[in-house]
Coordinates of C-alpha atoms in Angstrom, one line a residue:
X903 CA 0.0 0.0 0.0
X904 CA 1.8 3.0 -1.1
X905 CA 0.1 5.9 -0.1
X906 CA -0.6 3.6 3.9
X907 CA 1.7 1.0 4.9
X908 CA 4.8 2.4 2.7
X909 CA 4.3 5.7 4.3
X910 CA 4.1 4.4 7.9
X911 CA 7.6 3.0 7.5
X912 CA 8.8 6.6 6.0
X913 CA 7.8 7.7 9.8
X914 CA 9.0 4.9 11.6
X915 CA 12.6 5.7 10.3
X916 CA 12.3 9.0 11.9
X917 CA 11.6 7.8 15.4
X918 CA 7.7 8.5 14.5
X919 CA 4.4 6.3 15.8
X920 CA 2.2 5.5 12.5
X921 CA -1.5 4.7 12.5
X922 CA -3.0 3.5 9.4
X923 CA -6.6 3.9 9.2
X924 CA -9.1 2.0 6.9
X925 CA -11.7 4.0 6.7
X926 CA -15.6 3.0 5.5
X927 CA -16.0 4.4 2.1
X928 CA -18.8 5.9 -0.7
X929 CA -18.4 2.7 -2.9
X930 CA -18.9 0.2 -0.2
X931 CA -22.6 2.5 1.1
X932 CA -20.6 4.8 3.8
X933 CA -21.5 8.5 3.3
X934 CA -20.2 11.5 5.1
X935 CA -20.1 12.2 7.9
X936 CA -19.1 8.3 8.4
X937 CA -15.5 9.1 6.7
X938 CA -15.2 12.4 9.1
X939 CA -16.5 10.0 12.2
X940 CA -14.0 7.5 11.4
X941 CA -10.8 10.1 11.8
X942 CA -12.4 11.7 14.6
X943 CA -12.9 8.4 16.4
X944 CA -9.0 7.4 15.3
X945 CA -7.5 10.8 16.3
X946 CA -9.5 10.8 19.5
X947 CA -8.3 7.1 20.2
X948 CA -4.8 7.6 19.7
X949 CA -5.0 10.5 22.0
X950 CA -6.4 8.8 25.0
X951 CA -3.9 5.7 24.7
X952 CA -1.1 8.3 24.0
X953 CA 0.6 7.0 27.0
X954 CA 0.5 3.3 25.4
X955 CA 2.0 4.2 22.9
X956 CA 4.9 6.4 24.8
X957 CA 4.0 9.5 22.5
X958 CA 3.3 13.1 23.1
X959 CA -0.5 13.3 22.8
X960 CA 0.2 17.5 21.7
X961 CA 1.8 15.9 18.9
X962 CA -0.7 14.2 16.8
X963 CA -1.2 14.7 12.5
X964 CA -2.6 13.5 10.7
X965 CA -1.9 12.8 6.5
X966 CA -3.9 11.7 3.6
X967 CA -3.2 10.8 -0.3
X968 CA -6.0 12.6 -2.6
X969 CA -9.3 11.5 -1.8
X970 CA -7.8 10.5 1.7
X971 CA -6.6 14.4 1.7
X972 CA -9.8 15.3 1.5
X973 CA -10.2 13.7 4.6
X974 CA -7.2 14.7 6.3
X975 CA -8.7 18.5 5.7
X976 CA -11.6 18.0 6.9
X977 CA -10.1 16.4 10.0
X978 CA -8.5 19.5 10.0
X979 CA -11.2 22.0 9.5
X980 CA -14.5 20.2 11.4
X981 CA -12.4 18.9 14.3
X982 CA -15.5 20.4 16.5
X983 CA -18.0 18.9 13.9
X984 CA -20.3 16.6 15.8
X985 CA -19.9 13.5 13.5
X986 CA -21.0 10.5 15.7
X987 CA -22.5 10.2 19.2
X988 CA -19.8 9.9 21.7
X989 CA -19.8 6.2 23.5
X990 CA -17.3 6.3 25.8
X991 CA -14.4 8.4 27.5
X992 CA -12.1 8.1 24.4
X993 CA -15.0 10.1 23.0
X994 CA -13.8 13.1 25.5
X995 CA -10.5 13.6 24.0
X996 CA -9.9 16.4 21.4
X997 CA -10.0 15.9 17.9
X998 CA -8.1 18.2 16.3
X999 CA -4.8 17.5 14.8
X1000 CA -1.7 19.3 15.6
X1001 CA -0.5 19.0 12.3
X1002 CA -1.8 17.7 8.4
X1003 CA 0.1 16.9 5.8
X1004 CA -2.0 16.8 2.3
X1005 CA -0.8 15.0 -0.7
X1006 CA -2.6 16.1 -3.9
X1007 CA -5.3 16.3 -1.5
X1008 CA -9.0 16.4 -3.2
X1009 CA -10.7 19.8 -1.4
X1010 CA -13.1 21.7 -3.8
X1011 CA -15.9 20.2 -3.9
X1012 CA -17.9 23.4 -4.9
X1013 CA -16.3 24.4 -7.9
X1014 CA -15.0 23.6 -11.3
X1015 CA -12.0 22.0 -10.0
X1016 CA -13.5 19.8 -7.5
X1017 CA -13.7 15.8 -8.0
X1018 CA -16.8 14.8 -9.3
X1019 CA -16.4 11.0 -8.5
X1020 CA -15.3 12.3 -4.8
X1021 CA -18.2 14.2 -4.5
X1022 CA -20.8 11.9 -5.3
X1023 CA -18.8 9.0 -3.4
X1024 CA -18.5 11.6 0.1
X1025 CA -22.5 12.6 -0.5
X1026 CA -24.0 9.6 -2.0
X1027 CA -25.6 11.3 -4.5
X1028 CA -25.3 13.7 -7.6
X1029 CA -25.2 17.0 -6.3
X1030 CA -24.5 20.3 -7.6
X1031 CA -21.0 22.2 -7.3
X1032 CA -22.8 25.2 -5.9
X1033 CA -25.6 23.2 -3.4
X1034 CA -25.3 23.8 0.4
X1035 CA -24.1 19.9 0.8
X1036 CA -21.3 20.3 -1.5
X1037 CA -20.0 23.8 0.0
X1038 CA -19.9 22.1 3.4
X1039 CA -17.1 19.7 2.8
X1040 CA -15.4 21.7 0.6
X1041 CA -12.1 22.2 2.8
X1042 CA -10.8 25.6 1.8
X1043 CA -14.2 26.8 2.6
X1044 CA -14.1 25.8 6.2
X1045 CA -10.3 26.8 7.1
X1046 CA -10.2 28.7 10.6
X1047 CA -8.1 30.8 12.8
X1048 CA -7.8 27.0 14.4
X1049 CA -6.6 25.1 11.5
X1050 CA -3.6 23.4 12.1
X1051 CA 0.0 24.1 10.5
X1052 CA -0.5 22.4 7.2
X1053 CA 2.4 21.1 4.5
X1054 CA 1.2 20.0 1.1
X1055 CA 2.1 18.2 -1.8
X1056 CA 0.8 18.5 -5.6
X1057 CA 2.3 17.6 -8.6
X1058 CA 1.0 20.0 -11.8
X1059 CA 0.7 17.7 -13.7
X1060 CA -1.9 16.0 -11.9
X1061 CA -5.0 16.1 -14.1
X1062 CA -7.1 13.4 -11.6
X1063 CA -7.1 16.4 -9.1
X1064 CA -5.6 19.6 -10.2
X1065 CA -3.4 21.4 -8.6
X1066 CA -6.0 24.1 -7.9
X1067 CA -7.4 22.4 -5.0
X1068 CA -4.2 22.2 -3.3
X1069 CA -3.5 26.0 -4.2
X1070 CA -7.0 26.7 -3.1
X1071 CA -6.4 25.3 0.7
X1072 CA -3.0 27.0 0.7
X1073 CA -4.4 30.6 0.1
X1074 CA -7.5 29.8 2.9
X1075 CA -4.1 28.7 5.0
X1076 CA -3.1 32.3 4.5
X1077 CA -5.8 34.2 4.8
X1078 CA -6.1 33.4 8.5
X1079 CA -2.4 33.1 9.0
X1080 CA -2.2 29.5 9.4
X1081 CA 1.8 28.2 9.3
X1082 CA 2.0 26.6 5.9
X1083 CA 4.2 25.6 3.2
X1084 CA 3.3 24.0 0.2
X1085 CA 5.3 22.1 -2.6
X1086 CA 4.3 22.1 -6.3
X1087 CA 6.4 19.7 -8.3
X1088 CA 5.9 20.1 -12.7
X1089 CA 6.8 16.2 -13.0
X1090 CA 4.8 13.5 -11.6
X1091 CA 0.9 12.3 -12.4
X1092 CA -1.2 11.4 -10.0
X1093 CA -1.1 8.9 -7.4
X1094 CA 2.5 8.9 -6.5
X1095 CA 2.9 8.1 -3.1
X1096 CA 6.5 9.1 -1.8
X1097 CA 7.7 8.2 -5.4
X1098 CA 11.3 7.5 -4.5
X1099 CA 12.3 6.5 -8.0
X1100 CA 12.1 10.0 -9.4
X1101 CA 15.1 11.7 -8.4
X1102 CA 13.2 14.9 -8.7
X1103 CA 9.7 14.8 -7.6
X1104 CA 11.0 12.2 -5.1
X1105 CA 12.6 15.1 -2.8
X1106 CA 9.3 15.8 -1.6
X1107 CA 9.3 13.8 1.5
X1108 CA 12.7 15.6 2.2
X1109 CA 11.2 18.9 2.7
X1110 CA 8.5 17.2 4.8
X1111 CA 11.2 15.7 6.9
X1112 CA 12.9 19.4 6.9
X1113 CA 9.1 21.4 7.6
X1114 CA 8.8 18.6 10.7
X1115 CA 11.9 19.7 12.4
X1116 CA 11.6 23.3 11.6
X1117 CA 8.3 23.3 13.0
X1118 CA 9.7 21.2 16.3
X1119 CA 7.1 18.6 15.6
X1120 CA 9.6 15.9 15.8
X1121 CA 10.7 16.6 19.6
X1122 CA 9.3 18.6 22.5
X1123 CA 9.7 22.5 21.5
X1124 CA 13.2 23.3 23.8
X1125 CA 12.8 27.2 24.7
X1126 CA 14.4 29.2 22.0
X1127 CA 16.8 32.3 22.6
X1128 CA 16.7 36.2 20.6
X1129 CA 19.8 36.2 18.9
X1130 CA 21.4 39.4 17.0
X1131 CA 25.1 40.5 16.6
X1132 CA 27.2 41.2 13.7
X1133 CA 29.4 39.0 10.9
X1134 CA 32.4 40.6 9.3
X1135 CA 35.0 38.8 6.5
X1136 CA 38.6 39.9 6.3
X1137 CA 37.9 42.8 8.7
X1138 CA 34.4 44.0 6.5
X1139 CA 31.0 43.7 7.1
X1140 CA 28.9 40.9 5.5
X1141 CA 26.9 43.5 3.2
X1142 CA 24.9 40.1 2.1
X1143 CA 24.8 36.6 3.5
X1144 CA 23.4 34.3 6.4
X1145 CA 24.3 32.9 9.8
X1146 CA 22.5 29.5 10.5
X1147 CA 22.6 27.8 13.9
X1148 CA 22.2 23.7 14.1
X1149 CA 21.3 22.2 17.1
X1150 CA 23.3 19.1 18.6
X1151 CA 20.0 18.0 20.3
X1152 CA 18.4 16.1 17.8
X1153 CA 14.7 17.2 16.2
X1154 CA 15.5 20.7 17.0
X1155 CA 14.6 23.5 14.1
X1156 CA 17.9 24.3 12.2
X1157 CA 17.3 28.2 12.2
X1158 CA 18.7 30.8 9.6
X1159 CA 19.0 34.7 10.2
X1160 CA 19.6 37.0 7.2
X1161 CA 22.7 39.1 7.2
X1162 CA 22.2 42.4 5.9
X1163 CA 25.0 45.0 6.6
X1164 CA 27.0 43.3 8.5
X1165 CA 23.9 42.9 11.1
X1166 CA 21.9 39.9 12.0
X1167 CA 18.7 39.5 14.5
X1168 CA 16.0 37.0 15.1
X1169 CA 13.6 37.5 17.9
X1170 CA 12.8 34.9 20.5
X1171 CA 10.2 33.0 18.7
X1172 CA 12.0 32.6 15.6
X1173 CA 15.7 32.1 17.4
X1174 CA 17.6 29.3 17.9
X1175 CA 17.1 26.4 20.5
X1176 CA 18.8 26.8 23.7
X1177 CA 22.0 24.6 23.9
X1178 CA 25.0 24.3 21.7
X1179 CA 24.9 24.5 17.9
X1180 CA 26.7 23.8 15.0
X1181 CA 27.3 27.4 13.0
X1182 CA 27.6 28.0 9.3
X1183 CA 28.3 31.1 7.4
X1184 CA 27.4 32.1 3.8
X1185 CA 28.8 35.7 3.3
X1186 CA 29.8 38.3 0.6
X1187 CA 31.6 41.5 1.1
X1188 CA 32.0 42.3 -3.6
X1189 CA 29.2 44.4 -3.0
X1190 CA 31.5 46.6 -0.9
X1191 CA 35.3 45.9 -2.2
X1192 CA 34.2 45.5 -5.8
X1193 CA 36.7 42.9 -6.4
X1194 CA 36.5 39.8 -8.1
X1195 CA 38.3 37.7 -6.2
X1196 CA 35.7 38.3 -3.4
X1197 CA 33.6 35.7 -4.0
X1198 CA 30.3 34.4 -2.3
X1199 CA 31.6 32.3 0.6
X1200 CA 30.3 28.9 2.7
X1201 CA 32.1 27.8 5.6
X1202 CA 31.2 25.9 8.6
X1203 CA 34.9 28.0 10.6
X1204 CA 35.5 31.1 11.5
X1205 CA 39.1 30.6 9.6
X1206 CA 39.9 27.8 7.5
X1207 CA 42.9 27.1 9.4
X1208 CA 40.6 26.1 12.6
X1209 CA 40.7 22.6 12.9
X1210 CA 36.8 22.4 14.2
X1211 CA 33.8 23.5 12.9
X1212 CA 32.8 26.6 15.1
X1213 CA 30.5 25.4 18.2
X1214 CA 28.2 28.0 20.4
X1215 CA 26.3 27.7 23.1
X1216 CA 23.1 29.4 23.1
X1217 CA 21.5 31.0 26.4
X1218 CA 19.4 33.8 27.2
X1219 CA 21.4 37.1 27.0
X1220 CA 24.0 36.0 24.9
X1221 CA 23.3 38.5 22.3
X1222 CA 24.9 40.7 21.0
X1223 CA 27.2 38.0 19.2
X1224 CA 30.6 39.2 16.8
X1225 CA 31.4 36.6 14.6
X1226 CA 34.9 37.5 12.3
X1227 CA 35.3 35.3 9.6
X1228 CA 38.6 35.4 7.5
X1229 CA 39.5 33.5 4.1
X1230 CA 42.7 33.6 2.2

């Protein structure tokens, strides 16, 4: 199963818990909201047995492969949505995902993009892009201040679900300032699963892998530290480049401040974990010398004669920093 069992392993080899849920479908008589009661009922279940399992029940996505999206969206979006009568205390547990991860997700139902055959399947029935039933589980419709961060994944040329349903959810995402990021890839038709094969379009779960950390998703969030100081090369400020700070703790964001001027600064939300870090350097001073020998440059040392990589320890009230790279 390569949008299920495949992708469960994917998570596994990052430390992460997988559920794979079989949910009743159109086909087989199930109509919504059975398909939204099923991932409520799952989400809610893993939850309450968080402690089972040994995971952290403020950590819990949830991920779906086109018309499994769709679902994943709407787990997203009508988390509150009364789908089923509660039967026991697993039913007391929240719903709502701390996360969703969409792959070419079906999530217009009410327009001229939307999936007819997912349509009719969700409903049961043969109804209208612009009736009442088909606007309410159309996902970018529903989006909330509440709506969990959300990654996504589309291929354009996708013509089973175009890439307009994806882009659709994405701009609802912004609109109320929901932490998103979204991948369009021009290779790749529909159905793809993590597609490993294709050198190209098979990066995809890389940047999930790289949204997961940034986002501390893999790991409890360690309190992060304002950081802002100053980065000169061969005695000039950096008129261009970037300072980026990797943690040694594992799972922590890797976090990037912009050099401008010479200057760098990141507040506390956006700064770096507490604890020691890696650092690395891109720089240019040409913009200042004019020469051509200064080129744009990458280094993980304050001097290429150091014989480590340059280590800090980050703490509150270490700021302002001076780093003084030099090159030959």
């Amino acid at each position: 199963d390569h949008e299920g069992h495949q992708i469960a392993q994917w998570w596994n080899e990052r430390g992460v818990s997988a559920f794979v849920l079989h949910y009743r479908l159109g086909p087989e008589g199930h109509h919504f909201p059975t398909q939204l009661a099923d991932v409520q009922r799952a989400i809610r279940t893993v939850r309450a047995k968080a402690a089972d399992h040994h995971i952290d029940p403020k950590r819990i996505g949830v991920m779906g492969f086109s018309a499994g999206g769709h679902l994943a969206s709407m787990a997203a979006t009508k988390f509150d949505e009364k789908a089923y009568d509660a039967s026991d205390d697993i039913d007391q547990a929240s719903a709502r995902p701390d996360f969703a991860v969409l792959c070419y997700p079906v999530i217009a139902m009410a327009s001229e993009f939307a999936h007819g055959g997912s349509r009719k399947n969700l409903l049961g029935g043969e109804f209208s892009p612009d009736s009442p039933e088909a606007k309410h589980v159309s996902s970018d419709l529903n989006v909330t201040d509440q709506t969990p961060p959300t990654f996504i994944f589309q291929t354009d040329e996708d013509v089973v679900v175009p890439a307009e349903n994806a882009v659709r959810f994405y701009l609802a995402l912004r609109q109320h300032k929901i932490p998103a990021e979204m991948h369009i890839y021009q290779r790749g038709p529909h159905g793809v699963g993590l597609y490993l094969g294709d050198p190209i379009t098979g990066t995809w779960s890389n940047l999930l892998d790289t949204w997961m950390r940034s986002n501390a998703l893999y790991t409890p969030a360690a309190k992060r530290v304002a950081v802002s100081g100053e980065v000169f090369l061969n005695g000039s400020p950096v008129r261009w480049g970037s300072v980026t700070f990797q943690p040694e703790t594992a799972g922590q964001p890797i976090v990037t401040a912009r050099v401008m001027g010479g200057k760098f600064s990141l507040p506390e939300d956006q700064g770096p974990s507490e604890g020691k870090a890696k650092l690395a350097f891109s720089a240019s001073i040409w913009e200042t010398t004019q020469k051509d020998a200064d080129r744009v440059i990458h280094m993980e040392k304050l001097s290429q004669n150091d014989s480590a990589p340059a280590m800090i320890e980050m703490k509150p009230g270490i700021s302002p920093l001076k780093f003084e790279l030099s090159v030959p």
